[in-house]
Amino acid sequence: MAAPSEELQDKQPTWNTSIPRNGEEDEPEVEEDDRHEEEEEEDDEEEDEPQTPESKLRSDGEKMAKLANRLRSEPVTLRVHDVIIKGNTKTKDSVIEAEIIDELKRASTLQEIFQAAGIGTVRLRQLDIFDSVSFMVDAGPKELPGTANVLVEIVETKNPLTGEIGMYTKPGARSWSLEGALKLKNLFGYADIWDGSVSYGWDQTTEVSAGVSLPRLSRLLTPVFARASLLSQDWLKLSSYKEQALGIALGLLSTKNHELVYNMTWRTLTDPSQMAGMSVRRQLGHSLLSSLKYTFKVDQRDSPLRPTRGYAFSFTTLLAGLNPDTRSARFLRQECDVRFAFPLGFYRAALNLGISGGVIFPCGRGYLDRPSSIPDRFFMGGNTSLVCSLAGPSSLLGFQSRGLGPTEPRRQTRDTSDSDSVTASERDALGGDLAVSAFADLSFDLPLRVFQEAGIHGHVFACAGNLVKLTGNEWQTFSPKNFLQSFRSTVGCGVIVPTKLFRMEVNYCHIVKQFEHDHGKTGVQFSFSTPL
């Protein structure tokens, strides 16, 4: 597994250092000559007296202690003359150089070389194609004083084919899903990773995809990826339609904080039940979605699974309608997500606060009169963790997926036409163009030591959210006051059990506020998710 950049201090490279004396040119010449004479006298004494293993070990320890003291007290002027790579039988030199060469060439002291090599170690491990990485620093050529050579030794992974399988819930999913994936690493020696995956969600989602990713090579400014996927989603029970999407995605920019992806998707909406309401029926058929998605994300929390301090935020902008076909969906979708974690100083207790929001702005002629596309709208509900993921305004514990927000009656048949009213299950969830959610979560250690060692902890929480339609002339009746007054809310408590295979939450949710056609229920709720 790739080591994250925050673990730089914990994963230090292996060193074999030999510092050239010509790097000590800042000291006065007289002192340096005296030092050389003293060192020669010590060397003569050591040569006269044969060293035992214990004395040799003690001598080496003293030399390392002197080196460590000097590194702490003053910078040692030193520059990298050459970088030598060994052990790569399949991986191209250019792949390794692209990850380490810039930092090493910029280093001007031995301390900076150590730091650059540490960064390089993390980057090479993140490629996920090496079993081990080590750096060794040795003296440079005698004719080039103040230089050093850096030797990089790597061991390529023995088994390039790996697989994994997991069971978890995703944002917006109302049931569990099972996913399996296969990866073929470094097929052509460019750290290329080819993968295929299959995801199956009970009664809802099936996805088959395949792709390839390439790291930042010498001619590429950023890692790139390409992916093709076939997605089938069953929303008949909740929104009276099925969706099939065949698409390709191309990663144009991928850094620690920025991501830019182009997507082209051919979508088909169908209603096999022929029970959809008027709003859904108007959108059945084929459509082409051509979009550019940009994400800016910063996560300074100490842990994504159980944060106790720090902050995180994510801003996502999606611009759709880049193709010339006027029948294609054209809109601007903006999402934001902000999180804060505050330690409380007892039982590892921490207070997590978060607020998320999203809005859709349709584009084109008469955009205010035309409704937005239902699959692109915001939906809320489900049992996704409040704290872990920066997924936008989607999770609201205690409510089913798509369990709140605008709805409309389904087409009535002979069996239902005589009924006095239409129940919530006989209405279609339509989603919203404006969505806002917020939460507060207090996590704490359980008193038993066995739970603390296993990472099992408890939490109490409160969450609220709402979404409304703005397109199709709905904006004319929008009222901020009514929007705030119609927030749904939930409070509860639970236990979180992290394992290597999955992360389980067992929560008791009490619905504080809901409306007539919402799908909320007070009771115990289970959630399984990937342990990241």
XYZ file of C-alpha atoms in Angstrom:
532
model
C 0.000 0.000 0.000
C 1.179 3.517 -0.727
C 2.375 5.491 2.287
C 0.684 8.898 2.674
C 2.805 12.024 2.699
C 1.974 12.678 6.389
C 3.927 9.559 7.362
C 7.192 10.994 6.118
C 8.715 11.078 9.591
C 7.673 7.505 10.323
C 9.051 6.007 7.076
C 12.636 7.204 6.827
C 14.866 5.829 4.071
C 17.893 3.627 4.723
C 21.125 5.587 4.812
C 24.809 4.804 4.227
C 26.514 8.165 4.506
C 30.096 9.126 3.763
C 30.594 12.885 4.104
C 33.489 14.335 2.141
C 35.811 16.400 4.277
C 35.962 19.038 1.621
C 32.462 19.980 2.743
C 34.070 21.550 5.883
C 35.564 24.476 4.036
C 33.808 27.131 6.147
C 36.133 26.584 9.146
C 39.526 28.354 9.552
C 42.435 26.572 7.899
C 44.509 26.393 11.090
C 41.753 24.652 13.003
C 41.191 22.262 10.103
C 44.905 21.385 9.953
C 44.943 20.773 13.708
C 41.904 18.581 13.356
C 43.533 16.595 10.552
C 46.663 16.111 12.680
C 44.573 14.933 15.628
C 42.624 12.569 13.399
C 45.855 11.187 11.913
C 47.264 10.608 15.392
C 44.086 8.826 16.410
C 44.216 6.720 13.248
C 47.869 5.783 13.948
C 46.990 4.746 17.486
C 44.084 2.688 16.179
C 46.338 0.994 13.622
C 48.948 0.141 16.299
C 46.359 -1.404 18.602
C 44.262 -4.188 17.067
C 40.546 -3.506 17.577
C 38.247 -5.999 19.197
C 34.641 -6.249 17.959
C 33.493 -4.345 21.052
C 35.976 -1.500 20.569
C 35.183 -1.266 16.853
C 31.479 -1.037 17.652
C 32.193 1.627 20.252
C 34.308 3.577 17.768
C 31.631 3.450 15.105
C 29.073 4.610 17.642
C 31.238 7.588 18.584
C 31.632 8.554 14.929
C 27.891 8.359 14.354
C 27.287 10.447 17.482
C 29.718 13.120 16.236
C 27.971 13.097 12.853
C 24.548 13.422 14.461
C 25.750 16.308 16.673
C 27.142 18.151 13.708
C 23.983 17.657 11.668
C 21.963 19.120 14.545
C 24.300 22.055 15.184
C 25.077 23.360 11.695
C 24.236 22.786 8.029
C 26.754 20.750 6.049
C 27.212 22.321 2.627
C 26.837 19.609 0.034
C 25.341 19.232 -3.448
C 24.240 16.177 -5.399
C 26.586 15.353 -8.267
C 24.902 12.202 -9.578
C 21.901 9.986 -8.872
C 22.470 6.280 -9.467
C 19.458 3.943 -9.684
C 19.782 0.212 -9.080
C 17.387 -2.708 -8.859
C 14.896 -1.656 -11.538
C 14.777 -4.542 -13.966
C 11.467 -3.449 -15.512
C 10.724 0.087 -14.384
C 12.116 2.851 -16.592
C 14.713 5.178 -15.054
C 12.646 8.166 -16.154
C 9.753 7.061 -13.924
C 11.958 7.031 -10.814
C 13.794 10.222 -11.749
C 10.530 12.105 -12.208
C 9.676 11.456 -8.554
C 13.044 12.274 -6.938
C 15.384 14.229 -9.208
C 13.927 17.734 -8.740
C 14.086 17.656 -4.942
C 17.614 16.214 -4.895
C 18.993 18.744 -7.385
C 17.592 21.630 -5.352
C 19.265 20.432 -2.143
C 22.329 22.467 -1.073
C 23.129 20.846 2.291
C 23.366 17.307 3.598
C 20.295 17.909 5.737
C 18.324 18.980 2.666
C 19.514 15.876 0.807
C 18.169 13.728 3.649
C 14.863 15.570 3.510
C 14.635 15.309 -0.282
C 15.370 11.590 -0.138
C 12.662 11.131 2.474
C 10.149 12.853 0.206
C 11.337 10.723 -2.703
C 10.864 7.576 -0.651
C 7.237 8.447 0.038
C 6.581 9.309 -3.613
C 8.111 6.084 -4.882
C 6.105 4.034 -2.403
C 2.936 5.790 -3.533
C 3.485 4.386 -7.024
C 2.576 1.029 -5.464
C 4.984 -0.931 -7.659
C 7.953 -1.352 -5.271
C 8.357 -3.645 -2.277
C 11.179 -1.560 -0.792
C 13.013 1.701 -1.422
C 16.324 2.825 0.105
C 18.682 5.778 -0.391
C 22.455 5.841 0.212
C 24.644 8.951 0.180
C 28.352 8.679 -0.640
C 31.165 11.101 -1.377
C 31.319 12.561 -4.855
C 34.354 12.639 -7.169
C 37.592 13.919 -5.590
C 37.979 16.522 -8.316
C 34.559 17.991 -7.357
C 34.793 18.974 -3.680
C 31.548 19.530 -1.775
C 29.559 17.012 -3.822
C 27.923 13.670 -3.150
C 26.426 10.781 -5.101
C 23.013 9.426 -4.182
C 22.369 5.738 -4.758
C 18.732 4.687 -5.017
C 18.096 0.975 -4.560
C 14.599 -0.348 -5.213
C 13.022 -3.784 -5.144
C 10.169 -4.201 -7.599
C 7.028 -5.962 -6.486
C 7.167 -9.709 -6.961
C 3.489 -10.145 -7.759
C 2.216 -7.484 -10.193
C -1.333 -8.879 -10.139
C -3.400 -8.066 -7.062
C -7.059 -8.271 -6.194
C -9.398 -7.072 -3.493
C -13.019 -7.443 -2.491
C -15.061 -5.342 -0.107
C -18.547 -4.682 1.195
C -19.622 -1.147 2.057
C -22.190 1.589 1.597
C -21.712 4.615 -0.613
C -23.116 8.147 -0.337
C -26.699 8.036 -1.523
C -26.965 4.239 -1.397
C -29.804 2.705 0.577
C -28.347 -0.802 0.812
C -25.059 -2.627 0.879
C -22.868 -3.090 -2.145
C -20.221 -5.664 -2.970
C -17.194 -4.662 -5.026
C -14.296 -6.638 -6.442
C -11.270 -5.323 -8.308
C -8.151 -6.628 -10.058
C -4.991 -4.603 -10.641
C -2.078 -5.294 -12.989
C 0.888 -3.127 -12.028
C 3.762 -1.834 -14.122
C 2.881 -3.767 -17.266
C 5.033 -1.638 -19.604
C 7.526 -0.316 -17.043
C 6.034 3.183 -16.757
C 4.389 2.557 -13.355
C 1.172 2.061 -15.305
C -1.622 0.433 -13.347
C -4.391 -1.358 -15.250
C -7.467 -2.250 -13.281
C -10.944 -3.630 -13.713
C -13.736 -3.595 -11.161
C -17.259 -4.860 -10.677
C -19.681 -3.395 -8.151
C -23.048 -4.869 -7.298
C -25.582 -3.169 -5.030
C -28.568 -5.154 -3.864
C -31.709 -3.956 -5.714
C -30.030 -0.817 -6.934
C -26.657 -0.388 -8.646
C -24.398 -2.436 -10.886
C -21.190 -1.019 -12.341
C -18.479 -2.509 -14.534
C -15.420 -0.395 -15.273
C -11.856 -0.632 -16.522
C -9.081 1.924 -16.637
C -5.403 2.779 -16.664
C -3.425 5.344 -14.685
C 0.033 6.772 -15.323
C 2.221 8.682 -12.848
C 3.851 12.047 -13.444
C 6.481 11.205 -16.055
C 9.177 13.542 -17.340
C 6.984 14.838 -20.159
C 3.803 14.986 -18.100
C 3.175 17.719 -15.549
C 0.665 15.644 -13.610
C -0.530 12.031 -13.295
C -3.241 11.092 -15.794
C -5.842 8.358 -16.021
C -8.479 7.113 -18.424
C -11.500 5.026 -17.519
C -14.498 3.486 -19.248
C -17.559 2.388 -17.303
C -21.027 0.926 -17.679
C -23.385 1.874 -14.868
C -26.892 0.610 -14.232
C -28.981 2.075 -11.390
C -32.454 0.954 -10.340
C -34.504 3.776 -8.818
C -37.918 2.266 -9.576
C -38.979 2.017 -5.929
C -37.972 5.563 -5.111
C -38.241 7.593 -8.324
C -39.901 5.277 -10.908
C -37.009 5.071 -13.363
C -33.950 3.036 -14.243
C -30.751 4.637 -15.459
C -28.066 3.169 -17.691
C -24.921 5.200 -18.346
C -22.051 4.346 -20.676
C -19.188 6.767 -20.289
C -15.520 7.577 -20.405
C -13.502 9.704 -18.002
C -10.135 11.348 -18.639
C -8.077 12.758 -15.782
C -6.407 15.968 -16.939
C -4.980 17.172 -13.614
C -4.356 15.298 -10.399
C -2.348 16.742 -7.508
C -2.616 16.690 -3.746
C -5.251 19.440 -3.675
C -6.517 19.756 -7.254
C -8.286 17.430 -9.675
C -9.669 18.104 -13.142
C -11.643 15.392 -14.963
C -13.469 15.371 -18.290
C -16.485 13.066 -18.594
C -18.650 12.071 -21.542
C -21.639 9.890 -20.728
C -24.507 8.520 -22.818
C -27.483 8.107 -20.488
C -30.777 6.282 -20.907
C -33.729 6.665 -18.532
C -36.537 4.094 -18.712
C -39.682 3.286 -16.729
C -40.487 -0.449 -17.018
C -43.265 -0.103 -14.451
C -45.011 2.677 -16.430
C -45.934 4.217 -13.081
C -43.750 7.351 -13.204
C -45.262 10.730 -12.508
C -45.389 13.526 -15.039
C -42.009 15.088 -14.133
C -40.158 11.781 -14.531
C -41.958 10.791 -17.743
C -40.903 14.033 -19.419
C -37.247 13.130 -18.934
C -37.327 9.510 -20.111
C -35.171 8.648 -23.103
C -31.577 9.274 -24.209
C -29.290 12.175 -23.386
C -25.601 13.040 -23.703
C -23.696 14.555 -20.800
C -20.370 16.199 -21.648
C -18.848 17.803 -18.558
C -15.692 19.142 -16.959
C -15.339 18.647 -13.208
C -12.855 20.516 -11.011
C -12.274 19.694 -7.327
C -10.193 21.631 -4.812
C -9.727 19.692 -1.592
C -7.702 20.263 1.581
C -7.743 17.814 4.485
C -5.667 18.781 7.543
C -7.411 16.452 9.985
C -5.285 14.001 11.953
C -7.433 11.089 10.727
C -10.148 10.751 8.059
C -11.867 7.954 10.021
C -11.857 9.443 13.508
C -10.639 13.041 13.397
C -9.844 14.643 16.743
C -8.317 17.909 15.514
C -7.875 19.881 12.309
C -10.052 20.999 9.439
C -11.008 19.964 5.916
C -12.882 21.524 3.043
C -13.789 20.624 -0.511
C -15.116 22.739 -3.399
C -16.380 21.045 -6.545
C -17.507 22.731 -9.750
C -19.075 20.789 -12.635
C -19.743 22.493 -15.973
C -21.988 20.418 -18.262
C -22.990 21.008 -21.868
C -19.599 21.254 -23.604
C -20.877 19.558 -26.776
C -22.711 21.501 -29.514
C -25.955 19.485 -29.297
C -28.625 21.816 -27.885
C -30.602 18.858 -26.512
C -27.804 17.952 -24.105
C -27.984 18.908 -20.445
C -26.433 22.328 -19.796
C -25.883 23.438 -16.241
C -23.360 24.531 -13.627
C -23.298 22.487 -10.423
C -21.461 23.816 -7.374
C -20.805 21.920 -4.142
C -18.926 22.837 -0.967
C -18.149 20.900 2.186
C -16.445 22.259 5.330
C -15.413 20.251 8.429
C -13.812 21.158 11.777
C -12.580 18.882 14.573
C -11.872 20.098 18.123
C -10.203 17.929 20.813
C -11.848 18.064 24.250
C -9.011 16.591 26.314
C -10.658 13.558 27.927
C -11.261 10.003 26.717
C -9.948 11.102 23.295
C -13.202 12.987 22.958
C -13.558 15.302 19.964
C -16.299 17.499 18.590
C -16.727 17.410 14.813
C -18.770 20.076 13.065
C -19.655 20.151 9.371
C -21.792 21.989 6.877
C -22.379 21.117 3.219
C -24.203 22.872 0.420
C -24.898 22.523 -3.268
C -26.747 24.367 -6.015
C -27.499 23.805 -9.719
C -27.643 26.674 -12.207
C -29.146 25.621 -15.573
C -27.637 27.255 -18.655
C -28.962 28.091 -22.116
C -31.974 29.845 -23.582
C -34.982 29.802 -21.283
C -33.016 28.043 -18.542
C -35.232 29.383 -15.755
C -38.306 27.808 -17.294
C -36.711 24.403 -18.010
C -36.345 21.802 -15.223
C -32.933 20.404 -14.442
C -32.127 16.778 -15.222
C -33.272 14.480 -12.407
C -30.086 12.305 -12.272
C -27.999 15.482 -11.819
C -30.013 16.849 -8.896
C -29.179 16.571 -5.210
C -30.738 13.804 -3.144
C -30.494 13.391 0.605
C -30.800 10.540 3.079
C -29.068 7.225 3.630
C -26.811 5.851 6.312
C -23.420 7.147 5.191
C -21.012 8.249 7.955
C -21.376 11.926 8.847
C -17.689 12.420 9.631
C -15.577 10.395 7.213
C -16.260 11.453 3.651
C -16.414 14.877 2.038
C -19.399 13.879 -0.095
C -21.426 17.076 -0.203
C -25.009 17.423 1.062
C -26.131 13.796 0.887
C -26.128 12.034 4.263
C -28.917 12.446 6.816
C -29.100 9.600 9.328
C -32.507 8.152 10.103
C -33.854 8.782 6.594
C -33.822 6.373 3.683
C -31.915 7.219 0.545
C -33.879 9.873 -1.377
C -36.106 9.912 1.699
C -36.857 13.636 1.850
C -37.412 16.597 -0.403
C -39.766 17.342 -3.313
C -42.014 14.497 -4.478
C -44.977 14.050 -6.793
C -47.718 11.377 -7.072
C -47.126 8.475 -9.409
C -49.488 7.591 -12.228
C -52.540 5.972 -10.687
C -53.845 2.590 -11.860
C -57.263 1.091 -11.366
C -56.145 -0.400 -8.062
C -55.109 2.963 -6.672
C -57.528 5.334 -8.394
C -60.254 4.591 -5.834
C -57.967 5.303 -2.877
C -58.581 8.504 -0.931
C -54.889 9.351 -0.712
C -51.508 8.401 -2.101
C -48.942 7.136 0.420
C -45.296 8.110 0.509
C -44.270 4.868 -1.200
C -46.552 5.794 -4.126
C -44.763 9.060 -4.798
C -41.606 9.770 -6.819
C -38.640 11.477 -5.171
C -37.589 14.287 -7.518
C -34.519 15.696 -5.760
C -33.626 19.361 -5.507
C -31.556 22.108 -7.120
C -30.551 23.619 -3.758
C -29.436 21.429 -0.845
C -27.942 22.226 2.568
C -27.010 19.879 5.428
C -25.153 20.250 8.722
C -24.115 18.016 11.608
C -22.451 17.927 15.023
C -20.772 14.720 16.207
C -19.177 14.064 19.607
C -16.922 10.969 19.615
C -15.298 9.439 22.711
C -13.503 6.317 23.930
C -15.515 3.645 25.683
C -14.396 2.964 29.286
C -13.269 -0.646 28.769
C -9.616 -1.035 27.790
C -10.339 -3.874 25.351
C -12.549 -1.506 23.327
C -9.922 1.246 23.369
C -7.198 -1.091 22.072
C -9.487 -2.270 19.252
C -10.424 1.302 18.278
C -14.094 0.739 19.134
C -15.611 4.028 20.264
C -18.950 5.704 20.783
C -20.526 8.903 19.528
C -23.593 11.086 19.866
C -24.763 13.192 16.950
C -27.297 15.630 15.591
C -27.857 16.341 11.899
C -30.235 18.391 9.787
C -30.811 19.083 6.112
C -33.199 20.244 3.422
C -33.448 20.531 -0.360
C -35.810 22.318 -2.756
C -36.353 22.793 -6.487
C -35.441 26.083 -8.151
C -35.753 25.337 -11.873
C -38.953 25.056 -13.838
C -40.138 28.421 -12.419
C -39.953 27.028 -8.860
C -37.571 29.839 -7.956
C -40.471 32.275 -8.055
C -42.013 30.694 -4.944
C -38.710 30.164 -3.075
C -38.554 31.726 0.393
C -35.384 31.578 2.554
C -37.541 31.657 5.681
C -39.633 28.679 4.578
C -36.487 26.852 3.483
C -34.956 27.152 6.963
C -38.198 26.267 8.730
C -38.608 23.084 6.691
C -35.265 21.523 7.710
C -35.522 17.865 8.708
C -33.468 16.849 11.759
C -32.250 13.752 13.596
C -30.434 13.072 16.880
C -28.929 9.818 18.080
C -26.030 7.836 19.451
C -24.086 4.788 18.395
C -20.993 2.611 18.447
C -18.353 2.505 15.707
C -16.389 -0.719 15.133
C -13.388 -0.394 12.789
C -11.826 -3.537 11.304
C -9.339 -4.276 8.536
C -12.118 -5.412 6.195
C -14.861 -2.860 6.898
C -16.004 -0.077 9.191
C -19.328 -0.700 10.933
C -21.609 1.834 12.592
C -24.549 0.814 14.781
C -26.662 3.908 15.463
C -29.934 4.598 17.203
C -31.621 7.445 15.327
C -34.503 9.526 16.636
C -36.329 11.618 14.030
C -36.930 15.084 15.483
C -38.638 16.615 12.463
C -39.990 15.278 9.197
C -42.889 15.956 6.850
C -45.782 13.986 5.441
C -44.138 12.297 2.450
C -40.671 11.775 3.981
C -39.178 8.314 4.528
C -37.764 8.718 8.046
C -37.964 6.187 10.862
C -36.839 6.182 14.479
C -34.846 3.052 15.359
C -31.534 1.224 14.993
C -29.591 1.706 11.780
C -26.545 -0.234 10.526
C -23.904 1.102 8.170
C -20.925 -0.688 6.613
C -18.232 1.219 4.762
C -14.708 0.768 3.490
C -11.964 1.301 6.125
C -10.048 3.551 3.651
